[in-house]
Coordinates of C-alpha atoms and ligand atoms in Angstrom, one line a residue:
X1 CA 52.1 -20.6 -57.8
X2 CA 56.1 -21.5 -57.8
X3 CA 57.5 -24.8 -55.3
X4 CA 60.2 -22.6 -54.2
X5 CA 57.8 -20.3 -52.9
X6 CA 57.7 -20.2 -48.8
X7 CA 54.4 -21.2 -48.2
X8 CA 51.8 -19.0 -46.1
X9 CA 51.9 -21.5 -43.2
X10 CA 53.5 -24.4 -42.1
X11 CA 53.7 -26.9 -39.8
X12 CA 56.5 -30.7 -39.9
X13 CA 55.5 -33.4 -37.1
X14 CA 53.0 -31.1 -34.6
X15 CA 52.5 -32.7 -31.9
X16 CA 50.1 -32.1 -28.9
X17 CA 48.9 -35.0 -26.0
X18 CA 45.9 -34.0 -23.2
X19 CA 47.4 -36.0 -20.6
X20 CA 46.9 -40.5 -21.9
X21 CA 45.3 -38.8 -25.6
X22 CA 47.5 -38.9 -28.1
X23 CA 45.3 -35.9 -30.0
X24 CA 48.4 -35.1 -32.5
X25 CA 51.3 -37.4 -33.2
X26 CA 52.9 -36.6 -35.3
X27 CA 51.1 -34.0 -38.1
X28 CA 52.4 -31.2 -40.9
X29 CA 51.3 -29.4 -43.6
X30 CA 52.3 -27.2 -45.5
X31 CA 49.7 -24.4 -47.7
X32 CA 50.9 -22.6 -50.0
X33 CA 49.7 -18.6 -50.9
X34 CA 46.7 -18.4 -53.4
X35 CA 45.5 -21.8 -52.2
X36 CA 42.8 -23.0 -50.5
X37 CA 44.0 -26.6 -49.7
X38 CA 41.4 -29.9 -48.0
X39 CA 42.4 -31.0 -44.9
X40 CA 40.4 -34.5 -44.2
X41 CA 41.2 -37.6 -42.1
X42 CA 37.8 -39.4 -40.0
X43 CA 36.5 -38.0 -36.8
X44 CA 39.4 -38.2 -34.2
X45 CA 41.9 -38.0 -36.4
X46 CA 43.4 -34.0 -34.7
X47 CA 42.4 -31.8 -38.0
X48 CA 40.8 -29.3 -34.7
X49 CA 43.6 -30.1 -33.2
X50 CA 46.3 -28.9 -36.2
X51 CA 44.2 -25.9 -36.3
X52 CA 43.9 -25.2 -32.8
X53 CA 47.6 -25.1 -32.2
X54 CA 47.8 -23.0 -35.3
X55 CA 44.9 -20.3 -33.7
X56 CA 47.6 -20.7 -30.5
X57 CA 44.2 -21.7 -28.4
X58 CA 46.9 -24.9 -27.9
X59 CA 50.3 -25.8 -27.6
X60 CA 51.8 -27.7 -29.0
X61 CA 54.2 -30.3 -27.0
X62 CA 56.5 -30.4 -30.1
X63 CA 57.2 -30.2 -34.2
X64 CA 58.0 -27.4 -36.0
X65 CA 55.5 -24.5 -36.7
X66 CA 56.4 -22.3 -39.4
X67 CA 54.0 -18.8 -40.6
X68 CA 56.6 -17.0 -43.9
X69 CA 58.8 -19.1 -43.5
X70 CA 59.3 -17.5 -39.7
X71 CA 59.0 -20.0 -37.2
X72 CA 56.6 -19.5 -34.4
X73 CA 54.9 -20.3 -30.9
X74 CA 51.1 -18.1 -30.1
X75 CA 51.1 -18.9 -26.6
X76 CA 47.0 -17.3 -26.8
X77 CA 44.8 -16.8 -29.5
X78 CA 45.4 -12.3 -30.1
X79 CA 49.3 -13.9 -30.7
X80 CA 47.7 -16.2 -33.5
X81 CA 45.5 -13.6 -34.7
X82 CA 48.2 -10.9 -34.8
X83 CA 50.6 -13.4 -37.0
X84 CA 47.4 -13.2 -39.4
X85 CA 45.9 -15.8 -39.2
X86 CA 41.6 -16.6 -39.1
X87 CA 39.9 -19.8 -37.6
X88 CA 36.2 -19.8 -38.5
X89 CA 35.7 -22.7 -36.4
X90 CA 33.3 -25.6 -36.6
X91 CA 31.2 -24.5 -34.1
X92 CA 30.8 -20.4 -34.4
X93 CA 32.1 -18.1 -31.6
X94 CA 30.2 -14.9 -32.3
X95 CA 28.9 -13.4 -28.8
X96 CA 25.1 -13.4 -29.3
X97 CA 24.0 -10.3 -27.4
X98 CA 26.5 -8.0 -28.8
X99 CA 26.0 -6.7 -32.5
X100 CA 27.2 -7.6 -35.7
X101 CA 29.7 -5.1 -36.6
X102 CA 30.6 -5.2 -31.7
X103 CA 31.7 -8.9 -32.9
X104 CA 33.3 -8.0 -36.1
X105 CA 35.6 -5.2 -34.4
X106 CA 35.7 -7.1 -30.8
X107 CA 38.5 -6.3 -29.0
X108 CA 40.7 -4.6 -31.9
X109 CA 38.8 -0.8 -31.1
X110 CA 41.0 -0.1 -28.1
X111 CA 45.1 -1.6 -28.8
X112 CA 43.7 -2.8 -32.6
X113 CA 46.3 -2.7 -35.3
X114 CA 43.6 -2.5 -38.2
X115 CA 43.0 0.6 -40.0
X116 CA 40.6 1.3 -37.4
X117 CA 43.1 2.2 -35.1
X118 CA 44.8 5.8 -34.1
X119 CA 41.3 7.7 -33.9
X120 CA 39.1 7.4 -31.8
X121 CA 35.5 5.5 -33.4
X122 CA 32.4 5.8 -33.4
X123 CA 29.9 3.7 -33.9
X124 CA 28.7 5.5 -37.4
X125 CA 31.8 4.3 -38.9
X126 CA 32.0 0.8 -37.4
X127 CA 28.3 0.4 -39.4
X128 CA 29.6 1.5 -42.2
X129 CA 33.0 -0.1 -42.8
X130 CA 30.5 -3.5 -41.8
X131 CA 28.7 -3.0 -44.6
X132 CA 31.5 -2.2 -46.4
X133 CA 32.6 -5.7 -45.4
X134 CA 29.9 -7.1 -45.8
X135 CA 28.9 -5.3 -49.7
X136 CA 32.6 -7.5 -50.3
X137 CA 31.5 -10.7 -49.8
X138 CA 27.8 -9.9 -51.2
X139 CA 25.6 -10.6 -48.8
X140 CA 23.3 -8.8 -46.4
X141 CA 23.6 -8.6 -43.2
X142 CA 22.7 -5.8 -40.6
X143 CA 25.8 -4.6 -38.5
X144 CA 23.3 -3.3 -35.5
X145 CA 21.0 -6.6 -34.7
X146 CA 22.5 -8.6 -32.2
X147 CA 24.5 -12.2 -33.3
X148 CA 21.7 -13.9 -31.2
X149 CA 19.4 -15.1 -34.3
X150 CA 21.4 -15.3 -37.1
X151 CA 21.9 -18.8 -39.2
X152 CA 25.4 -20.8 -38.5
X153 CA 25.4 -19.2 -42.5
X154 CA 25.2 -16.0 -41.4
X155 CA 27.8 -16.4 -38.4
X156 CA 30.7 -17.6 -40.4
X157 CA 30.2 -14.7 -43.0
X158 CA 30.3 -12.9 -40.0
X159 CA 33.4 -14.7 -38.7
X160 CA 35.3 -14.0 -42.3
X161 CA 34.0 -10.5 -43.0
X162 CA 36.6 -10.2 -39.3
X163 CA 38.8 -12.0 -40.9
X164 CA 39.3 -10.0 -43.3
X165 CA 39.0 -6.6 -41.7
X166 CA 41.5 -7.6 -40.1
X167 CA 44.2 -8.3 -43.1
X168 CA 44.0 -13.3 -42.3
X169 CA 46.4 -14.3 -44.4
X170 CA 45.8 -17.6 -43.7
X171 CA 42.5 -18.2 -43.6
X172 CA 41.0 -22.2 -41.8
X173 CA 37.9 -23.2 -41.8
X174 CA 36.8 -26.2 -39.9
X175 CA 34.2 -27.6 -41.5
X176 CA 32.6 -24.2 -42.5
X177 CA 29.5 -25.8 -44.5
X178 CA 27.9 -28.3 -42.5
X179 CA 25.5 -26.5 -41.8
X180 CA 25.1 -24.8 -44.8
X181 CA 22.1 -25.0 -47.4
X182 CA 23.6 -25.6 -51.2
X183 CA 23.0 -21.1 -51.3
X184 CA 24.8 -20.8 -49.2
X185 CA 27.6 -22.9 -49.8
X186 CA 27.7 -21.9 -53.4
X187 CA 28.4 -17.8 -51.3
X188 CA 30.7 -19.3 -48.8
X189 CA 32.8 -20.7 -52.1
X190 CA 32.4 -17.4 -53.5
X191 CA 34.2 -16.0 -50.6
X192 CA 37.0 -18.0 -50.7
X193 CA 37.9 -18.2 -54.3
X194 CA 38.3 -14.7 -53.8
X195 CA 39.7 -14.4 -51.4
X196 CA 41.9 -17.3 -52.8
X197 CA 42.4 -15.3 -55.6
X198 CA 44.0 -11.9 -53.8
X199 CA 46.6 -14.6 -52.8
X200 CA 45.7 -15.8 -49.5
X201 CA 46.6 -18.9 -47.7
X202 CA 43.1 -21.2 -46.9
X203 CA 42.4 -24.9 -45.8
X204 CA 39.5 -26.6 -45.5
X205 CA 38.2 -28.9 -43.7
X206 CA 35.2 -31.1 -44.8
X207 CA 33.8 -34.4 -44.6
X208 CA 32.4 -34.6 -47.9
X209 CA 34.5 -35.3 -50.9
X210 CA 32.5 -33.1 -54.0
X211 CA 32.6 -29.8 -51.7
X212 CA 36.7 -31.2 -51.1
X213 CA 36.9 -31.9 -55.4
X214 CA 35.2 -28.0 -56.1
X215 CA 37.0 -25.8 -54.0
X216 CA 40.5 -27.4 -52.6
X217 CA 43.4 -27.2 -56.0
X218 CA 45.5 -30.2 -52.7
X219 CA 43.7 -32.3 -50.0
X220 CA 46.1 -33.5 -47.5
X221 CA 45.3 -36.7 -45.2
X222 CA 45.3 -37.5 -41.1
X223 CA 45.1 -40.2 -40.1
X224 CA 44.5 -41.2 -36.4
X225 CA 46.4 -38.2 -35.7
X226 CA 49.9 -38.2 -38.5
X227 CA 50.0 -36.7 -41.1
X228 CA 49.3 -39.7 -43.9
X229 CA 50.1 -37.6 -48.2
X230 CA 49.6 -34.7 -49.5
X231 CA 48.4 -34.9 -53.6
X232 CA 47.1 -32.6 -55.9
X233 CA 43.4 -32.9 -56.6
X234 CA 43.5 -32.9 -59.4
X235 CA 46.2 -35.9 -59.5
X236 CA 43.8 -38.6 -57.0
X237 CA 40.7 -39.4 -56.6
X238 CA 37.6 -40.0 -53.4
X239 CA 38.8 -43.3 -52.6
X240 CA 42.0 -43.1 -53.5
X241 CA 41.0 -40.5 -50.1
X242 CA 39.5 -42.5 -48.5
X243 CA 41.6 -45.2 -49.0
X244 CA 44.8 -43.3 -47.1
X245 CA 42.1 -42.1 -44.5
X246 CA 40.9 -44.7 -43.3
X247 CA 43.8 -47.8 -44.2
X248 CA 40.9 -50.5 -44.4
X249 CA 38.0 -51.0 -47.0
X250 CA 35.1 -49.6 -45.8
X251 CA 31.6 -51.1 -46.2
X252 CA 29.3 -49.9 -48.5
X253 CA 26.8 -46.8 -47.3
X254 CA 23.1 -47.0 -47.8
X255 CA 23.9 -50.7 -47.2
X256 CA 19.9 -50.5 -47.2
X257 CA 18.5 -54.4 -46.6
X258 CA 14.5 -55.2 -46.7
X259 CA 12.4 -54.9 -43.9
X260 CA 8.9 -56.1 -43.4
X261 CA 6.4 -53.4 -43.2
X262 CA 3.9 -53.1 -40.1
X263 CA 1.8 -50.9 -38.6
X264 CA 1.6 -47.1 -38.3
X265 CA 3.5 -45.7 -35.4
X266 CA 3.4 -42.5 -36.1
X267 CA 0.1 -40.5 -37.8
X268 CA 0.3 -37.3 -38.4
X269 CA -2.7 -35.7 -40.0
X270 CA -3.0 -32.1 -41.4
X271 CA -0.6 -30.9 -38.8
X272 CA -0.6 -26.3 -39.3
X273 CA 1.8 -23.1 -37.5
X274 CA 1.7 -20.6 -39.4
X275 CA 4.8 -18.7 -41.3
X276 CA 5.9 -22.3 -41.5
X277 CA 4.1 -25.7 -43.0
X278 CA 0.4 -26.7 -43.3
X279 CA -1.2 -29.6 -44.6
X280 CA 1.5 -32.3 -43.6
X281 CA -0.2 -35.7 -43.1
X282 CA 1.1 -38.6 -43.0
X283 CA 2.1 -41.6 -41.6
X284 CA 5.7 -43.6 -40.7
X285 CA 5.0 -47.7 -40.4
X286 CA 6.5 -50.7 -37.8
X287 CA 10.2 -51.5 -40.1
X288 CA 9.8 -48.6 -42.4
X289 CA 12.3 -46.3 -42.8
X290 CA 10.5 -42.6 -44.3
X291 CA 13.1 -39.9 -45.7
X292 CA 11.3 -36.2 -45.6
X293 CA 13.9 -34.4 -48.4
X294 CA 13.3 -31.1 -49.6
X295 CA 15.6 -27.7 -50.1
X296 CA 17.1 -26.5 -46.3
X297 CA 14.8 -23.8 -45.4
X298 CA 11.6 -25.8 -46.8
X299 CA 9.8 -26.5 -42.8
X300 CA 11.4 -30.0 -42.4
X301 CA 13.2 -29.8 -39.0
X302 CA 10.5 -27.6 -38.5
X303 CA 7.8 -29.9 -38.8
X304 CA 10.0 -32.8 -37.6
X305 CA 10.8 -30.8 -34.1
X306 CA 6.5 -30.0 -33.8
X307 CA 5.6 -33.7 -33.9
X308 CA 8.6 -33.9 -31.0
X309 CA 7.1 -31.5 -29.2
X310 CA 9.8 -29.2 -29.2
X311 CA 8.0 -26.0 -31.1
X312 CA 4.5 -25.7 -30.0
X313 CA 1.7 -26.4 -33.6
X314 CA -0.8 -24.3 -34.3
X315 CA -3.5 -26.6 -35.5
X316 CA -3.4 -30.4 -36.1
X317 CA -3.0 -34.0 -35.0
X318 CA 0.2 -36.4 -34.0
X319 CA -0.8 -40.5 -33.0
X320 CA 2.1 -42.1 -31.7
X321 CA 0.6 -46.3 -32.2
X322 CA -2.6 -45.1 -32.3
X323 CA -2.9 -42.9 -29.3
X324 CA -2.5 -39.2 -29.6
X325 CA 0.9 -37.5 -28.3
X326 CA 0.5 -34.0 -26.5
X327 CA 1.6 -31.1 -28.2
X328 CA 4.5 -29.0 -27.3
X329 CA 5.3 -31.9 -24.9
X330 CA 8.5 -33.3 -25.1
X331 CA 8.9 -35.7 -22.3
X332 CA 5.3 -36.8 -23.1
X333 CA 6.3 -37.4 -26.1
X334 CA 9.7 -39.4 -25.1
X335 CA 6.6 -41.1 -22.6
X336 CA 5.3 -42.7 -26.1
X337 CA 8.2 -43.8 -27.4
X338 CA 9.4 -41.4 -29.9
X339 CA 13.8 -40.4 -30.4
X340 CA 14.8 -37.0 -31.9
X341 CA 17.7 -36.5 -33.0
X342 CA 18.2 -32.3 -33.3
X343 CA 19.9 -31.3 -36.5
X344 CA 21.9 -28.7 -34.3
X345 CA 23.1 -32.0 -31.0
X346 CA 26.1 -29.7 -30.1
X347 CA 23.9 -27.4 -28.9
X348 CA 20.7 -29.4 -28.4
X349 CA 21.4 -33.1 -28.3
X350 CA 24.4 -32.4 -25.2
X351 CA 25.2 -31.9 -22.3
X352 CA 29.2 -30.4 -23.4
X353 CA 30.3 -30.4 -19.4
X354 CA 28.6 -33.9 -18.8
X355 CA 31.1 -36.9 -19.1
X356 CA 29.5 -39.8 -22.6
X357 CA 28.6 -41.8 -20.7
X358 CA 26.1 -39.7 -19.0
X359 CA 24.8 -38.1 -21.8
X360 CA 24.3 -41.0 -23.4
X361 CA 21.7 -42.6 -20.0
X362 CA 20.7 -39.2 -19.6
X363 CA 17.3 -40.2 -21.2
X364 CA 17.1 -43.0 -19.4
X365 CA 17.7 -42.2 -16.2
X366 CA 14.4 -43.0 -14.9
X367 CA 14.5 -46.3 -16.5
X368 CA 17.8 -46.8 -15.0
X369 CA 17.1 -45.8 -11.4
X370 CA 16.0 -48.3 -9.0
X371 CA 16.2 -47.0 -6.2
X372 CA 15.9 -43.0 -7.4
X373 CA 19.4 -43.4 -7.4
X374 CA 21.6 -43.4 -10.5
X375 CA 25.5 -44.2 -10.0
X376 CA 27.8 -44.0 -12.6
X377 CA 28.1 -47.6 -12.9
X378 CA 25.1 -47.6 -14.6
X379 CA 24.8 -45.6 -16.5
X380 CA 27.9 -46.4 -17.8
X381 CA 26.4 -49.9 -18.1
X382 CA 23.6 -48.4 -20.4
X383 CA 25.9 -46.7 -22.8
X384 CA 29.3 -48.5 -23.1
X385 CA 26.8 -51.3 -25.3
X386 CA 25.4 -48.2 -27.9
X387 CA 29.0 -46.1 -27.3
X388 CA 30.4 -49.3 -29.1
X389 CA 28.1 -49.8 -31.3
X390 CA 28.8 -46.4 -33.5
X391 CA 32.5 -46.7 -33.3
X392 CA 32.5 -43.6 -30.2
X393 CA 36.3 -43.2 -30.1
X394 CA 37.3 -42.5 -26.7
X395 CA 39.4 -43.9 -24.8
X396 CA 36.4 -43.7 -21.5
X397 CA 32.4 -42.8 -20.7
X398 CA 33.6 -40.4 -18.6
X399 CA 35.6 -37.9 -20.5
X400 CA 34.2 -35.0 -20.9
X401 CA 32.1 -34.9 -24.4
X402 CA 33.1 -31.3 -24.9
X403 CA 37.2 -32.4 -25.7
X404 CA 35.9 -35.3 -28.5
X405 CA 35.8 -34.6 -31.5
X406 CA 32.9 -32.9 -33.9
X407 CA 31.7 -36.6 -35.8
X408 CA 32.4 -38.4 -32.3
X409 CA 29.9 -35.8 -30.5
X410 CA 27.6 -36.2 -32.6
X411 CA 27.4 -40.1 -32.1
X412 CA 27.1 -39.6 -29.0
X413 CA 23.7 -38.5 -29.5
X414 CA 22.9 -40.4 -31.5
X415 CA 23.8 -43.0 -29.0
X416 CA 21.1 -41.0 -26.2
X417 CA 18.9 -41.5 -28.0
X418 CA 19.0 -44.9 -29.2
X419 CA 19.4 -45.9 -25.9
X420 CA 15.5 -45.3 -24.9
X421 CA 14.4 -48.3 -27.1
X422 CA 12.1 -45.9 -28.6
X423 CA 9.1 -46.8 -31.2
X424 CA 10.3 -43.7 -33.7
X425 CA 13.0 -42.3 -34.8
X426 CA 13.2 -38.9 -35.6
X427 CA 16.5 -38.3 -37.4
X428 CA 17.8 -34.7 -38.4
X429 CA 20.4 -34.8 -40.9
X430 CA 21.5 -38.2 -39.7
X431 CA 25.9 -38.5 -40.8
X432 CA 26.2 -34.4 -40.8
X433 CA 30.1 -33.8 -40.2
X434 CA 30.7 -37.7 -39.4
X435 CA 32.8 -39.8 -41.4
X436 CA 32.8 -42.1 -44.3
X437 CA 33.2 -44.9 -42.4
X438 CA 31.2 -45.2 -39.4
X439 CA 28.5 -43.2 -42.2
X440 CA 27.9 -46.7 -43.5
X441 CA 28.0 -48.0 -40.3
X442 CA 25.6 -44.9 -40.0
X443 CA 23.1 -46.4 -42.4
X444 CA 23.9 -49.9 -41.3
X445 CA 22.8 -49.0 -38.0
X446 CA 19.3 -47.2 -38.9
X447 CA 18.3 -50.5 -41.6
X448 CA 19.1 -52.9 -39.3
X449 CA 17.1 -51.3 -36.3
X450 CA 14.0 -51.0 -39.0
X451 CA 14.0 -54.4 -39.2
X452 CA 13.4 -55.2 -35.9
X453 CA 10.6 -52.9 -36.7
X454 CA 11.8 -48.9 -35.6
X455 CA 9.9 -46.8 -37.8
X456 CA 12.3 -44.2 -39.0
X457 CA 12.1 -40.7 -40.4
X458 CA 14.9 -39.4 -41.2
X459 CA 15.9 -35.9 -42.2
X460 CA 18.2 -35.2 -45.3
X461 CA 19.2 -33.1 -47.4
X462 CA 22.2 -35.5 -49.0
X463 CA 20.1 -36.6 -51.4
X464 CA 22.7 -39.6 -51.9
X465 CA 21.8 -40.3 -48.4
X466 CA 17.6 -40.1 -48.5
X467 CA 17.2 -42.2 -52.6
X468 CA 19.8 -44.7 -50.4
X469 CA 18.3 -45.4 -46.9
X470 CA 14.0 -44.4 -47.4
X471 CA 11.4 -47.0 -48.8
X472 CA 9.5 -44.3 -49.3
X473 CA 10.7 -39.8 -49.9
X474 CA 8.2 -37.0 -48.7
X475 CA 8.6 -34.1 -50.4
X476 CA 9.0 -31.1 -48.4
X477 CA 8.4 -27.3 -50.4
X478 CA 7.7 -24.6 -48.8
X479 CA 6.5 -26.0 -46.0
X480 CA 3.6 -28.5 -47.7
X481 CA 4.9 -31.7 -48.7
X482 CA 5.0 -31.7 -52.4
X483 CA 5.1 -36.0 -53.4
X484 CA 5.2 -39.2 -52.3
X485 CA 7.5 -41.3 -53.6
X486 CA 8.2 -45.0 -52.9
X487 CA 11.6 -46.5 -52.7
X488 CA 11.7 -48.1 -56.9
X489 CA 9.8 -44.5 -58.1
X490 CA 12.4 -42.0 -57.2
X491 CA 15.1 -40.8 -58.8
X492 CA 16.9 -37.4 -58.0
X493 CA 15.6 -36.6 -61.1
X494 CA 12.4 -36.2 -59.2
X495 CA 12.8 -35.9 -56.1
X496 CA 14.9 -32.9 -56.4
X497 CA 11.8 -31.9 -58.4
X498 CA 9.2 -31.9 -56.0
X499 CA 11.7 -30.0 -53.6
X500 CA 12.2 -27.3 -56.2
X501 CA 9.6 -26.8 -58.6
X502 CA 8.2 -23.1 -58.8
X503 CA 4.9 -22.1 -57.6
X504 CA 4.6 -19.8 -60.6
X505 CA 3.4 -22.9 -63.3
X506 CA 3.7 -27.2 -62.7
X507 CA 3.1 -28.1 -66.3
Ligands
ATP1 N1 40.8 -30.9 -25.1 C1 40.6 -32.7 -25.2 N2 41.4 -33.1 -23.7 C2 41.9 -34.5 -24.3 N3 41.2 -35.1 -25.1 C3 41.1 -34.3 -27.1 C4 40.6 -33.0 -26.9 N4 41.0 -32.3 -27.9 C5 39.8 -33.6 -28.7 N5 40.6 -34.2 -28.3 C6 40.7 -36.5 -28.5 O1 42.0 -35.9 -29.3 C7 41.7 -37.0 -31.3 C8 42.0 -36.3 -31.9 O2 40.3 -34.9 -31.9 P1 40.5 -33.7 -33.3 O3 39.4 -32.6 -32.6 O4 41.6 -33.2 -32.6 O5 40.0 -34.6 -34.7 P2 39.2 -34.6 -35.7 O6 40.1 -34.5 -36.6 O7 38.7 -32.6 -35.6 O8 37.4 -35.1 -35.0 P3 36.8 -34.3 -36.2 O9 36.2 -34.9 -37.6 O10 35.1 -35.1 -35.1 O11 36.1 -33.0 -36.0 C9 40.1 -37.7 -29.9 O12 40.2 -38.8 -29.9 C10 40.0 -36.7 -29.3 O13 38.6 -36.6 -28.5
MG2 MG1 37.3 -31.4 -35.7

């Protein structure tokens, strides 16, 4: 692409406020055809707000906005779609009860401008079209099945199929990889590259720098709602980007301090759920961080959910501080002293319409309601220290969780569970979607809590996080614990080997 070419997308000094909250102060971004442009910044920097202006979700307060050189001003998402903009959000937005095909062609069947318009559409033709799209993307998804129950990866692919069928010239992906496994990320990247090679413009938002460096050619940094810089990826470094993002020194990641390892807190024996995991036995001691490593889909989250009682299990026992924990009874588990920060925090961890303070205080209701009466004051008093601790960036605890940035929502869920003062913390992907500065803060916090005697079971797909934080690494493969490696012996090689060794032959 020559520098003289008109960018597909051009934003200059775009601003957007919500009442007193300035979400976007001065957002600028220029993306050319045939380019994959990274947009990075801390939680709450304004990335998603910028995207939503382009998508027609919000109308900007000020600044310039051009598509293909033409000034535009979208009053609705439909207008933005018609202009060739497709957005894949942090959370897919499919209709669960509709079929995959219906989701792809949603809203375009009667008055669409695509190539299906102008004639009566029979379902068979639509399914065939969907199948053809999936073939092109190299994926296998049954177009007739409902969207309900599809993995996030597949839901995103459907959103992309929809974008292609609309012939979008600009595709924006807002943290698309946050919930994907390695293979799924590779598949998504292959699709993104082929769209780039067709001459489309792509915007990619991620907190993972390795992905930015692997996939993108250009990177724009935002901070506090404002544009900071744009560089060729080949001409910059991770530490330069981080410095621009945070505008201050970031503490070391994985500031592991050695804690005294005490009594057994969690004792799991022979846990089994048919088809998911079997013969799972392990212990976590006071002050110990045990990392549960393995590939996505190996059964780590399933084991965690069974231990906490969200899911039932078929056989085995769970004991906490010497007392049996009732099966399939999360309330009982909480009473026994367990806390569980789930993987899918938005769906499982947060009352999205509730305030931040309510969310944080929700599990400690019984403790703070002295006379059976819970006042907003008592909730906020309980929530405040944890919100501050995790740097939940919100003007007030009465802000709705739904209006917080994605990363800040995650911090609220973590804060909520820490406020229960648990004996055991099970945390699934502790820093997914969390920016680099807060990541260090979460790690410091986990380390410190372990130092105070908390037992921590940490599931993480990020190997550096597991190796950096855990006293002991348990590797799960195909529903079984295949290795138990002490901190000093754990290396990326031996953990990966235990996670991936094929069952054919182990030498
Ligand atoms: N509808 C809204 N009402 C009030 N405030 C909002 C609204 N939407 C966003 N904000 C605020 O604007 C700021 C920017 O949020 P935004 O979601 O754009 O951040 P982000 O860069 O995408 O962060 P993350 O990396 O955590 O996803 C945040 O402080 C957020 O709380
Ligand atoms: Mg966001």
